[in-house]
Tab-separated table of C-alpha atoms in Angstrom:
chain	number	residue	atom	x	y	z
A	1	UNK	CA	-4.878	69.134	-28.977
A	2	UNK	CA	-5.339	65.423	-29.464
A	3	UNK	CA	-7.395	64.188	-32.418
A	4	UNK	CA	-9.085	61.479	-30.443
A	5	UNK	CA	-9.768	61.174	-26.685
A	6	UNK	CA	-11.012	58.311	-24.496
A	7	UNK	CA	-13.258	59.461	-21.632
A	8	UNK	CA	-13.855	56.815	-18.927
A	9	UNK	CA	-16.972	57.386	-16.859
A	10	UNK	CA	-20.366	58.816	-17.550
A	11	UNK	CA	-20.917	60.853	-14.438
A	12	UNK	CA	-21.285	64.637	-14.698
A	13	UNK	CA	-17.520	65.102	-15.007
A	14	UNK	CA	-17.038	62.461	-17.711
A	15	UNK	CA	-20.046	63.678	-19.716
A	16	UNK	CA	-19.081	67.363	-19.453
A	17	UNK	CA	-15.547	66.539	-20.480
A	18	UNK	CA	-16.789	64.595	-23.496
A	19	UNK	CA	-19.136	67.435	-24.485
A	20	UNK	CA	-16.464	70.097	-24.261
A	21	UNK	CA	-14.116	67.991	-26.396
A	22	UNK	CA	-16.788	67.294	-28.983
A	23	UNK	CA	-17.636	71.001	-29.136
A	24	UNK	CA	-13.992	71.581	-30.019
A	25	UNK	CA	-14.274	69.030	-32.838
A	26	UNK	CA	-12.204	66.350	-31.079
A	27	UNK	CA	-13.359	62.726	-31.685
A	28	UNK	CA	-14.452	61.136	-28.433
A	29	UNK	CA	-14.787	57.566	-27.212
A	30	UNK	CA	-16.859	57.273	-24.044
A	31	UNK	CA	-16.967	54.143	-21.925
A	32	UNK	CA	-18.557	53.560	-18.585
A	33	UNK	CA	-19.709	50.543	-16.580
A	34	UNK	CA	-23.125	52.074	-15.957
A	35	UNK	CA	-25.426	54.660	-17.582
A	36	UNK	CA	-25.331	58.037	-16.015
A	37	UNK	CA	-28.753	57.690	-14.398
A	38	UNK	CA	-28.366	54.081	-13.220
A	39	UNK	CA	-30.023	53.789	-9.765
A	40	UNK	CA	-26.724	52.477	-8.334
A	41	UNK	CA	-24.908	55.696	-9.178
A	42	UNK	CA	-27.459	58.570	-9.321
A	43	UNK	CA	-30.345	59.496	-7.094
A	44	UNK	CA	-33.460	60.315	-9.082
A	45	UNK	CA	-33.969	63.292	-6.779
A	46	UNK	CA	-30.431	64.565	-7.183
A	47	UNK	CA	-29.949	68.207	-7.954
A	48	UNK	CA	-27.213	70.730	-7.747
A	49	UNK	CA	-27.688	74.249	-6.322
A	50	UNK	CA	-25.194	76.846	-7.627
A	51	UNK	CA	-23.518	78.806	-4.846
A	52	UNK	CA	-19.860	79.394	-4.034
A	53	UNK	CA	-19.363	78.388	-0.396
A	54	UNK	CA	-16.583	79.113	2.116
A	55	UNK	CA	-13.529	78.902	-0.152
A	56	UNK	CA	-10.538	81.176	0.210
A	57	UNK	CA	-9.076	80.228	-3.207
A	58	UNK	CA	-9.415	83.323	-5.327
A	59	UNK	CA	-9.770	81.235	-8.473
A	60	UNK	CA	-13.140	79.893	-7.267
A	61	UNK	CA	-15.046	83.057	-8.093
A	62	UNK	CA	-13.973	82.892	-11.743
A	63	UNK	CA	-14.930	79.217	-11.984
A	64	UNK	CA	-18.260	79.875	-10.235
A	65	UNK	CA	-19.182	82.781	-12.485
A	66	UNK	CA	-18.228	80.744	-15.582
A	67	UNK	CA	-20.527	77.949	-14.366
A	68	UNK	CA	-23.262	80.485	-13.576
A	69	UNK	CA	-23.060	81.814	-17.151
A	70	UNK	CA	-23.434	78.286	-18.528
A	71	UNK	CA	-26.375	77.463	-16.200
A	72	UNK	CA	-28.061	80.820	-17.108
A	73	UNK	CA	-27.795	79.811	-20.811
A	74	UNK	CA	-29.323	76.451	-20.012
A	75	UNK	CA	-32.140	78.030	-18.081
A	76	UNK	CA	-32.911	80.369	-20.993
A	77	UNK	CA	-32.932	77.471	-23.466
A	78	UNK	CA	-35.924	75.240	-24.296
A	79	UNK	CA	-34.687	72.356	-22.175
A	80	UNK	CA	-35.813	72.616	-18.586
A	81	UNK	CA	-32.979	70.915	-16.707
A	82	UNK	CA	-32.169	74.195	-14.863
A	83	UNK	CA	-34.596	76.276	-12.895
A	84	UNK	CA	-34.103	79.342	-10.747
A	85	UNK	CA	-35.190	79.269	-7.097
A	86	UNK	CA	-35.098	81.883	-4.299
A	87	UNK	CA	-32.327	81.247	-1.761
A	88	UNK	CA	-32.118	82.914	1.664
A	89	UNK	CA	-28.948	82.829	3.735
A	90	UNK	CA	-29.515	84.256	7.178
A	91	UNK	CA	-26.754	86.384	8.809
A	92	UNK	CA	-26.201	87.541	12.376
A	93	UNK	CA	-24.835	90.846	11.185
A	94	UNK	CA	-24.583	92.960	8.039
A	95	UNK	CA	-21.939	91.236	5.912
A	96	UNK	CA	-19.819	92.414	3.026
A	97	UNK	CA	-21.414	91.332	-0.269
A	98	UNK	CA	-19.594	88.441	-1.924
A	99	UNK	CA	-17.922	89.193	-5.203
A	100	UNK	CA	-20.185	86.758	-7.107
A	101	UNK	CA	-23.264	88.784	-6.036
A	102	UNK	CA	-22.600	91.336	-8.801
A	103	UNK	CA	-24.168	89.010	-11.385
A	104	UNK	CA	-27.511	90.527	-12.382
A	105	UNK	CA	-28.806	87.055	-13.063
A	106	UNK	CA	-28.848	86.309	-9.333
A	107	UNK	CA	-30.939	89.375	-8.348
A	108	UNK	CA	-28.898	89.533	-5.173
A	109	UNK	CA	-30.218	91.563	-2.286
A	110	UNK	CA	-28.899	92.165	1.213
A	111	UNK	CA	-31.904	92.753	3.590
A	112	UNK	CA	-32.570	93.276	7.184
A	113	UNK	CA	-35.091	90.789	8.693
A	114	UNK	CA	-37.995	93.220	8.513
A	115	UNK	CA	-37.432	93.791	4.782
A	116	UNK	CA	-36.987	90.104	4.122
A	117	UNK	CA	-40.266	89.112	5.711
A	118	UNK	CA	-42.058	91.949	3.858
A	119	UNK	CA	-40.538	90.780	0.590
A	120	UNK	CA	-41.392	87.136	1.334
A	121	UNK	CA	-45.052	87.916	2.015
A	122	UNK	CA	-45.310	89.782	-1.289
A	123	UNK	CA	-43.418	87.119	-3.268
A	124	UNK	CA	-44.887	83.980	-1.733
A	125	UNK	CA	-41.569	82.806	-0.380
A	126	UNK	CA	-41.869	80.552	2.587
A	127	UNK	CA	-39.571	81.382	5.589
A	128	UNK	CA	-39.192	79.946	9.059
A	129	UNK	CA	-41.244	81.534	11.783
A	130	UNK	CA	-39.984	84.997	12.481
A	131	UNK	CA	-39.517	84.366	16.255
A	132	UNK	CA	-37.270	81.414	15.375
A	133	UNK	CA	-35.036	83.620	13.292
A	134	UNK	CA	-34.944	86.406	15.923
A	135	UNK	CA	-34.262	83.933	18.778
A	136	UNK	CA	-31.291	82.589	16.773
A	137	UNK	CA	-29.900	86.107	16.625
A	138	UNK	CA	-30.299	86.671	12.878
A	139	UNK	CA	-30.599	90.343	11.857
A	140	UNK	CA	-29.909	90.208	8.133
A	141	UNK	CA	-30.110	87.920	5.134
A	142	UNK	CA	-28.860	87.471	1.635
A	143	UNK	CA	-31.661	86.841	-0.858
A	144	UNK	CA	-30.731	85.726	-4.286
A	145	UNK	CA	-32.015	83.468	-7.103
A	146	UNK	CA	-29.422	80.825	-8.048
A	147	UNK	CA	-29.963	78.089	-10.567
A	148	UNK	CA	-30.629	74.499	-9.474
A	149	UNK	CA	-29.915	71.587	-11.847
A	150	UNK	CA	-32.227	68.517	-12.169
A	151	UNK	CA	-29.301	66.131	-12.303
A	152	UNK	CA	-30.897	62.985	-13.865
A	153	UNK	CA	-32.488	64.950	-16.669
A	154	UNK	CA	-29.312	67.010	-17.222
A	155	UNK	CA	-27.233	63.829	-17.393
A	156	UNK	CA	-29.651	62.280	-19.882
A	157	UNK	CA	-29.589	65.460	-22.033
A	158	UNK	CA	-25.762	65.511	-22.015
A	159	UNK	CA	-25.569	61.805	-23.005
A	160	UNK	CA	-28.095	62.452	-25.818
A	161	UNK	CA	-26.007	65.395	-27.146
A	162	UNK	CA	-22.896	63.243	-26.992
A	163	UNK	CA	-24.364	60.177	-28.803
A	164	UNK	CA	-25.809	62.283	-31.610
A	165	UNK	CA	-22.636	64.419	-32.148
A	166	UNK	CA	-20.832	63.819	-35.423
A	167	UNK	CA	-17.490	63.445	-33.654
A	168	UNK	CA	-18.755	60.794	-31.179
A	169	UNK	CA	-16.538	57.899	-32.159
A	170	UNK	CA	-17.618	55.121	-29.846
A	171	UNK	CA	-20.086	55.322	-26.967
A	172	UNK	CA	-20.731	52.480	-24.571
A	173	UNK	CA	-22.068	53.470	-21.119
A	174	UNK	CA	-23.200	49.990	-20.158
A	175	UNK	CA	-19.998	47.927	-20.280
A	176	UNK	CA	-20.644	46.534	-16.764
A	177	UNK	CA	-16.878	46.421	-16.464
A	178	UNK	CA	-14.804	48.320	-13.906
A	179	UNK	CA	-11.154	48.983	-14.859
A	180	UNK	CA	-8.340	48.556	-12.338
A	181	UNK	CA	-5.413	49.532	-14.558
A	182	UNK	CA	-4.729	51.537	-17.656
A	183	UNK	CA	-3.794	48.326	-19.484
A	184	UNK	CA	-7.306	46.935	-18.974
A	185	UNK	CA	-8.759	49.893	-20.800
């Protein structure tokens, strides 16, 4: 592995790349034209809901479960950039459970509409009017509790961890310069 790496960009991919390298004791230089939470690049209401969605690539489940494990650790930690929310996905028929539903963290349930509305009334989960669901032909639902990330706070926390890491060599996330070629970097 390289002894020093230049990461260009302070979005979620750039910051996560820098963090993973630092955690492997690789010296990192991080440069970016704007801070991760600059209003021109990040919505202050941005968030990311974890859920694999319509992908036939078998590798996705592994990546998704690895990400879920990381988000579960963050949720359990003292920082509150990740919270868990109930998610309902209505179905028109009983469906095969997705492979990722085996994670106990998600508390996955496959319910018929009657059971879902009973659960929702006991758990204070807000659902659409029942007649709307029935008129749309829904008979079942998946109910699970995925993590959702508060993106601006998570980006700030990642940048803070990077800037205070002993192997952070040079950090400038306000260069105001956009690079067009490798030679410019």
